[in-house]
Tab-separated table of N, CA and C in Angstrom:
chain	number	residue	atom	x	y	z
A	1	GLN	N	76.553	124.390	106.103
A	1	GLN	CA	76.978	123.399	105.139
A	1	GLN	C	78.442	123.039	105.364
A	2	VAL	N	78.753	121.777	105.209
A	2	VAL	CA	80.130	121.300	105.239
A	2	VAL	C	80.441	120.753	103.850
A	3	GLN	N	81.472	121.294	103.242
A	3	GLN	CA	81.857	120.843	101.903
A	3	GLN	C	83.305	120.397	101.905
A	4	LEU	N	83.544	119.286	101.260
A	4	LEU	CA	84.871	118.693	101.216
A	4	LEU	C	85.271	118.504	99.755
A	5	VAL	N	86.451	118.964	99.412
A	5	VAL	CA	86.922	118.846	98.038
A	5	VAL	C	88.299	118.195	98.043
A	6	GLU	N	88.363	116.990	97.464
A	6	GLU	CA	89.625	116.246	97.426
A	6	GLU	C	90.415	116.580	96.176
A	7	SER	N	91.719	116.404	96.285
A	7	SER	CA	92.596	116.547	95.127
A	7	SER	C	93.844	115.704	95.359
A	8	GLY	N	94.568	115.459	94.286
A	8	GLY	CA	95.860	114.785	94.404
A	8	GLY	C	95.884	113.331	93.995
A	9	GLY	N	94.759	112.781	93.611
A	9	GLY	CA	94.757	111.385	93.204
A	9	GLY	C	95.319	111.203	91.810
A	10	GLY	N	95.271	109.970	91.339
A	10	GLY	CA	95.740	109.703	89.988
A	10	GLY	C	96.354	108.333	89.870
A	11	LEU	N	97.120	108.172	88.811
A	11	LEU	CA	97.776	106.897	88.503
A	11	LEU	C	99.248	106.984	88.867
A	12	VAL	N	99.701	106.028	89.666
A	12	VAL	CA	101.106	105.974	90.049
A	12	VAL	C	101.622	104.553	89.884
A	13	GLN	N	102.931	104.414	89.882
A	13	GLN	CA	103.564	103.109	89.818
A	13	GLN	C	103.728	102.555	91.233
A	14	ALA	N	103.754	101.256	91.321
A	14	ALA	CA	104.001	100.620	92.615
A	14	ALA	C	105.335	101.130	93.178
A	15	GLY	N	105.332	101.391	94.477
A	15	GLY	CA	106.527	101.899	95.138
A	15	GLY	C	106.601	103.412	95.227
A	16	GLU	N	105.767	104.096	94.458
A	16	GLU	CA	105.773	105.561	94.477
A	16	GLU	C	104.933	106.097	95.639
A	17	SER	N	105.016	107.401	95.799
A	17	SER	CA	104.274	108.072	96.870
A	17	SER	C	103.222	108.980	96.269
A	18	LEU	N	102.254	109.329	97.088
A	18	LEU	CA	101.170	110.198	96.645
A	18	LEU	C	100.651	110.959	97.854
A	19	ARG	N	100.285	112.213	97.633
A	19	ARG	CA	99.711	113.015	98.711
A	19	ARG	C	98.323	113.483	98.302
A	20	LEU	N	97.349	113.112	99.095
A	20	LEU	CA	95.987	113.554	98.876
A	20	LEU	C	95.697	114.767	99.756
A	21	SER	N	94.923	115.683	99.203
A	21	SER	CA	94.532	116.877	99.945
A	21	SER	C	93.017	116.994	99.967
A	22	CYS	N	92.513	117.581	101.027
A	22	CYS	CA	91.076	117.806	101.132
A	22	CYS	C	90.859	119.165	101.783
A	23	GLU	N	90.235	120.043	101.036
A	23	GLU	CA	89.876	121.351	101.564
A	23	GLU	C	88.490	121.268	102.197
A	24	VAL	N	88.410	121.736	103.424
A	24	VAL	CA	87.155	121.643	104.172
A	24	VAL	C	86.594	123.042	104.380
A	25	SER	N	85.400	123.251	103.899
A	25	SER	CA	84.740	124.525	104.159
A	25	SER	C	83.468	124.260	104.965
A	26	ARG	N	83.157	125.179	105.859
A	26	ARG	CA	82.012	124.955	106.732
A	26	ARG	C	81.408	126.306	107.120
A	27	SER	N	80.150	126.310	107.225
A	27	SER	CA	79.464	127.511	107.640
A	27	SER	C	78.432	127.101	108.672
A	28	GLY	N	78.640	127.540	109.901
A	28	GLY	CA	77.704	127.192	110.948
A	28	GLY	C	77.940	125.834	111.574
A	29	PHE	N	79.105	125.258	111.285
A	29	PHE	CA	79.422	123.934	111.817
A	29	PHE	C	80.786	123.949	112.489
A	30	THR	N	80.946	123.086	113.460
A	30	THR	CA	82.243	122.814	114.062
A	30	THR	C	82.657	121.409	113.656
A	31	VAL	N	83.863	121.291	113.125
A	31	VAL	CA	84.369	119.979	112.703
A	31	VAL	C	85.199	119.392	113.831
A	32	ASP	N	84.807	118.232	114.294
A	32	ASP	CA	85.515	117.575	115.397
A	32	ASP	C	86.615	116.641	114.896
A	33	VAL	N	86.353	115.983	113.784
A	33	VAL	CA	87.282	114.969	113.274
A	33	VAL	C	87.354	115.087	111.753
A	34	MET	N	88.538	114.931	111.218
A	34	MET	CA	88.703	114.839	109.759
A	34	MET	C	89.487	113.572	109.454
A	35	GLY	N	89.190	112.988	108.320
A	35	GLY	CA	89.873	111.745	108.029
A	35	GLY	C	89.752	111.315	106.591
A	36	TRP	N	90.332	110.176	106.318
A	36	TRP	CA	90.334	109.577	104.988
A	36	TRP	C	89.863	108.127	105.079
A	37	TYR	N	89.000	107.777	104.160
A	37	TYR	CA	88.537	106.414	103.986
A	37	TYR	C	88.824	106.014	102.547
A	38	ARG	N	88.750	104.718	102.296
A	38	ARG	CA	88.900	104.266	100.917
A	38	ARG	C	87.957	103.103	100.662
A	39	GLN	N	87.625	102.947	99.395
A	39	GLN	CA	86.740	101.862	98.990
A	39	GLN	C	87.225	101.276	97.677
A	40	ALA	N	87.650	100.030	97.749
A	40	ALA	CA	88.085	99.319	96.550
A	40	ALA	C	86.874	98.641	95.914
A	41	PRO	N	86.950	98.329	94.633
A	41	PRO	CA	85.818	97.684	93.961
A	41	PRO	C	85.398	96.403	94.668
A	42	GLY	N	84.116	96.275	94.949
A	42	GLY	CA	83.597	95.072	95.573
A	42	GLY	C	83.848	94.967	97.064
A	43	LYS	N	84.417	96.014	97.638
A	43	LYS	CA	84.729	95.977	99.070
A	43	LYS	C	84.027	97.100	99.803
A	44	GLN	N	83.965	96.968	101.113
A	44	GLN	CA	83.356	98.006	101.929
A	44	GLN	C	84.316	99.174	102.121
A	45	ARG	N	83.738	100.332	102.380
A	45	ARG	CA	84.566	101.485	102.684
A	45	ARG	C	85.271	101.240	104.018
A	46	GLU	N	86.559	101.592	104.065
A	46	GLU	CA	87.328	101.340	105.276
A	46	GLU	C	88.139	102.573	105.660
A	47	LEU	N	88.384	102.684	106.948
A	47	LEU	CA	89.148	103.802	107.467
A	47	LEU	C	90.619	103.664	107.086
A	48	VAL	N	91.184	104.773	106.609
A	48	VAL	CA	92.635	104.840	106.443
A	48	VAL	C	93.231	105.551	107.660
A	49	ALA	N	92.754	106.757	107.929
A	49	ALA	CA	93.260	107.503	109.076
A	49	ALA	C	92.314	108.646	109.387
A	50	GLU	N	92.291	109.033	110.656
A	50	GLU	CA	91.498	110.180	111.074
A	50	GLU	C	92.238	110.930	112.165
A	51	ILE	N	91.932	112.223	112.276
A	51	ILE	CA	92.610	113.075	113.238
A	51	ILE	C	91.590	113.992	113.882
A	52	THR	N	91.730	114.183	115.197
A	52	THR	CA	90.819	115.050	115.927
A	52	THR	C	91.397	116.462	116.025
A	53	GLY	N	90.561	117.383	116.461
A	53	GLY	CA	90.995	118.768	116.584
A	53	GLY	C	92.123	118.973	117.589
A	54	ASP	N	92.238	118.057	118.548
A	54	ASP	CA	93.333	118.177	119.520
A	54	ASP	C	94.501	117.286	119.158
A	55	GLY	N	94.514	116.809	117.930
A	55	GLY	CA	95.691	116.133	117.414
A	55	GLY	C	95.773	114.627	117.611
A	56	ARG	N	94.740	114.028	118.134
A	56	ARG	CA	94.779	112.572	118.278
A	56	ARG	C	94.551	111.924	116.910
A	57	ILE	N	95.348	110.918	116.626
A	57	ILE	CA	95.312	110.248	115.328
A	57	ILE	C	94.961	108.777	115.509
A	58	ASN	N	94.126	108.316	114.631
A	58	ASN	CA	93.765	106.900	114.606
A	58	ASN	C	94.006	106.382	113.200
A	59	TYR	N	94.867	105.400	113.071
A	59	TYR	CA	95.120	104.790	111.784
A	59	TYR	C	94.360	103.473	111.700
A	60	GLY	N	93.665	103.282	110.607
A	60	GLY	CA	92.997	102.022	110.370
A	60	GLY	C	93.954	101.004	109.776
A	61	ASP	N	93.485	99.787	109.666
A	61	ASP	CA	94.326	98.741	109.075
A	61	ASP	C	94.746	99.113	107.658
A	62	ALA	N	93.894	99.894	106.984
A	62	ALA	CA	94.187	100.245	105.596
A	62	ALA	C	95.430	101.108	105.479
A	63	ALA	N	95.826	101.762	106.570
A	63	ALA	CA	96.992	102.633	106.504
A	63	ALA	C	98.264	101.824	106.302
A	64	MET	N	98.285	100.602	106.855
A	64	MET	CA	99.392	99.661	106.610
A	64	MET	C	100.740	100.268	106.949
A	65	ALA	N	100.782	101.187	107.890
A	65	ALA	CA	102.023	101.822	108.344
A	65	ALA	C	102.738	102.574	107.224
A	66	ARG	N	102.011	102.852	106.136
A	66	ARG	CA	102.638	103.574	105.024
A	66	ARG	C	101.940	104.897	104.756
A	67	SER	N	101.075	105.285	105.674
A	67	SER	CA	100.302	106.510	105.482
A	67	SER	C	100.485	107.444	106.664
A	68	THR	N	100.457	108.727	106.378
A	68	THR	CA	100.552	109.743	107.420
A	68	THR	C	99.479	110.790	107.184
A	69	ILE	N	98.684	111.049	108.207
A	69	ILE	CA	97.645	112.064	108.106
A	69	ILE	C	98.115	113.333	108.804
A	70	SER	N	97.730	114.473	108.237
A	70	SER	CA	98.083	115.749	108.840
A	70	SER	C	97.036	116.781	108.436
A	71	THR	N	97.096	117.926	109.091
A	71	THR	CA	96.185	119.012	108.749
A	71	THR	C	96.962	120.309	108.610
A	72	ASP	N	96.325	121.316	108.054
A	72	ASP	CA	96.931	122.637	108.068
A	72	ASP	C	96.705	123.245	109.449
A	73	ASN	N	97.345	124.380	109.710
A	73	ASN	CA	97.267	124.925	111.075
A	73	ASN	C	95.984	125.699	111.334
A	74	LYS	N	95.121	125.778	110.344
A	74	LYS	CA	93.841	126.448	110.530
A	74	LYS	C	92.677	125.475	110.576
A	75	TRP	N	92.987	124.191	110.535
A	75	TRP	CA	91.957	123.146	110.581
A	75	TRP	C	91.001	123.317	109.399
A	76	ASN	N	91.553	123.704	108.272
A	76	ASN	CA	90.752	123.876	107.064
A	76	ASN	C	91.066	122.855	105.991
A	77	ALA	N	92.092	122.054	106.227
A	77	ALA	CA	92.473	121.068	105.224
A	77	ALA	C	93.074	119.848	105.905
A	78	VAL	N	92.893	118.719	105.295
A	78	VAL	CA	93.479	117.475	105.805
A	78	VAL	C	94.209	116.794	104.661
A	79	TYR	N	95.345	116.209	104.982
A	79	TYR	CA	96.202	115.607	103.982
A	79	TYR	C	96.464	114.137	104.331
A	80	LEU	N	96.724	113.368	103.293
A	80	LEU	CA	97.114	111.978	103.485
A	80	LEU	C	98.331	111.716	102.619
A	81	GLN	N	99.448	111.496	103.256
A	81	GLN	CA	100.687	111.160	102.558
A	81	GLN	C	100.812	109.647	102.547
A	82	MET	N	100.877	109.071	101.370
A	82	MET	CA	101.010	107.625	101.232
A	82	MET	C	102.317	107.306	100.529
A	83	SER	N	103.022	106.332	101.044
A	83	SER	CA	104.301	105.952	100.457
A	83	SER	C	104.308	104.459	100.159
A	84	SER	N	105.284	104.073	99.360
A	84	SER	CA	105.457	102.660	98.983
A	84	SER	C	104.126	102.045	98.548
A	85	LEU	N	103.459	102.737	97.665
A	85	LEU	CA	102.131	102.288	97.259
A	85	LEU	C	102.180	100.953	96.538
A	86	LYS	N	101.120	100.186	96.743
A	86	LYS	CA	101.001	98.860	96.148
A	86	LYS	C	99.719	98.800	95.315
A	87	PRO	N	99.646	97.880	94.374
A	87	PRO	CA	98.417	97.763	93.580
A	87	PRO	C	97.167	97.572	94.436
A	88	GLU	N	97.309	96.916	95.570
A	88	GLU	CA	96.141	96.711	96.439
A	88	GLU	C	95.676	97.990	97.142
A	89	ASP	N	96.438	99.067	96.994
A	89	ASP	CA	95.995	100.368	97.512
A	89	ASP	C	95.053	101.061	96.523
A	90	THR	N	94.878	100.484	95.376
A	90	THR	CA	93.980	101.056	94.380
A	90	THR	C	92.563	101.107	94.932
A	91	ALA	N	91.987	102.292	94.916
A	91	ALA	CA	90.660	102.489	95.499
A	91	ALA	C	90.214	103.918	95.229
A	92	VAL	N	88.957	104.180	95.541
A	92	VAL	CA	88.483	105.559	95.615
A	92	VAL	C	88.680	106.007	97.060
A	93	TYR	N	89.357	107.119	97.214
A	93	TYR	CA	89.638	107.651	98.540
A	93	TYR	C	88.671	108.800	98.833
A	94	TYR	N	88.083	108.742	100.004
A	94	TYR	CA	87.086	109.724	100.402
A	94	TYR	C	87.569	110.523	101.610
A	95	CYS	N	87.418	111.810	101.510
A	95	CYS	CA	87.645	112.681	102.658
A	95	CYS	C	86.387	112.692	103.517
A	96	ASN	N	86.583	112.701	104.808
A	96	ASN	CA	85.456	112.668	105.749
A	96	ASN	C	85.628	113.741	106.806
A	97	ALA	N	84.520	114.343	107.180
A	97	ALA	CA	84.507	115.270	108.310
A	97	ALA	C	83.334	114.905	109.200
A	98	ARG	N	83.602	114.867	110.472
A	98	ARG	CA	82.546	114.613	111.451
A	98	ARG	C	82.278	115.949	112.145
A	99	ALA	N	81.083	116.466	111.960
A	99	ALA	CA	80.827	117.845	112.369
A	99	ALA	C	79.482	117.967	113.062
A	100	ARG	N	79.374	119.029	113.833
A	100	ARG	CA	78.123	119.340	114.509
A	100	ARG	C	77.715	120.764	114.181
A	101	ARG	N	76.430	120.964	114.041
A	101	ARG	CA	75.927	122.320	113.823
A	101	ARG	C	76.107	123.109	115.113
A	102	TRP	N	76.453	124.383	114.972
A	102	TRP	CA	76.612	125.224	116.156
A	102	TRP	C	75.381	125.123	117.046
A	103	GLY	N	75.624	124.914	118.338
A	103	GLY	CA	74.530	124.827	119.296
A	103	GLY	C	73.897	123.462	119.405
A	104	ARG	N	74.359	122.526	118.567
A	104	ARG	CA	73.831	121.159	118.613
A	104	ARG	C	74.919	120.206	119.106
A	105	SER	N	74.522	119.089	119.661
A	105	SER	CA	75.502	118.124	120.165
A	105	SER	C	75.707	116.933	119.236
A	106	SER	N	74.783	116.687	118.353
A	106	SER	CA	74.884	115.483	117.528
A	106	SER	C	75.869	115.686	116.384
A	107	LEU	N	76.692	114.661	116.190
A	107	LEU	CA	77.687	114.679	115.122
A	107	LEU	C	77.139	113.982	113.888
A	108	ASN	N	77.469	114.509	112.735
A	108	ASN	CA	77.102	113.872	111.475
A	108	ASN	C	78.338	113.745	110.599
A	109	ASP	N	78.314	112.740	109.742
A	109	ASP	CA	79.414	112.525	108.806
A	109	ASP	C	79.138	113.243	107.499
A	110	TYR	N	80.177	113.880	106.991
A	110	TYR	CA	80.124	114.534	105.689
A	110	TYR	C	81.247	113.976	104.832
A	111	TRP	N	80.978	113.829	103.534
A	111	TRP	CA	81.912	113.165	102.637
A	111	TRP	C	82.234	114.014	101.418
A	112	GLY	N	83.470	113.862	100.976
A	112	GLY	CA	83.818	114.411	99.684
A	112	GLY	C	83.302	113.506	98.581
A	113	GLN	N	83.523	113.930	97.347
A	113	GLN	CA	83.003	113.182	96.210
A	113	GLN	C	83.833	111.938	95.916
A	114	GLY	N	84.988	111.844	96.504
A	114	GLY	CA	85.871	110.702	96.269
A	114	GLY	C	86.864	110.988	95.164
A	115	ILE	N	88.038	110.420	95.298
A	115	ILE	CA	89.086	110.617	94.297
A	115	ILE	C	89.768	109.286	94.034
A	116	GLN	N	89.977	109.000	92.767
A	116	GLN	CA	90.542	107.711	92.378
A	116	GLN	C	92.055	107.706	92.552
A	117	VAL	N	92.538	106.651	93.181
A	117	VAL	CA	93.966	106.364	93.242
A	117	VAL	C	94.171	104.989	92.614
A	118	THR	N	94.992	104.946	91.588
A	118	THR	CA	95.279	103.694	90.911
A	118	THR	C	96.778	103.447	90.953
A	119	VAL	N	97.144	102.276	91.449
A	119	VAL	CA	98.556	101.910	91.556
A	119	VAL	C	98.813	100.754	90.596
A	120	SER	N	99.673	100.993	89.639
A	120	SER	CA	99.976	99.952	88.663
A	120	SER	C	101.226	99.187	89.083
A	121	SER	N	101.258	97.929	88.714
A	121	SER	CA	102.392	97.076	89.107
A	121	SER	C	103.519	97.144	88.099
């Protein structure tokens, strides 16, 4: 099982910063990629940022050069530091892990329950 638990969301003022955390637990799985997506009302889920086990980072358009993704040194948690937040950053943010069962080659996506980030103007 791969379980993802997000924390750190909430209501902030425009221009403020916020750090999201996601604890990743896994039993019998190897996690290849961890990342953050977001989904605003009426819009599709979009990539904010993702990071591989060897440290390669991919930022989506949603990152808007104001987000930084990082992990702990045990590959058990992934963080998203967001700065200069704007009202248009308001969305549900989802933690994602792309993992494979031990001995298998196929990757599957696993998601956290989502956490609300609301930026007021």
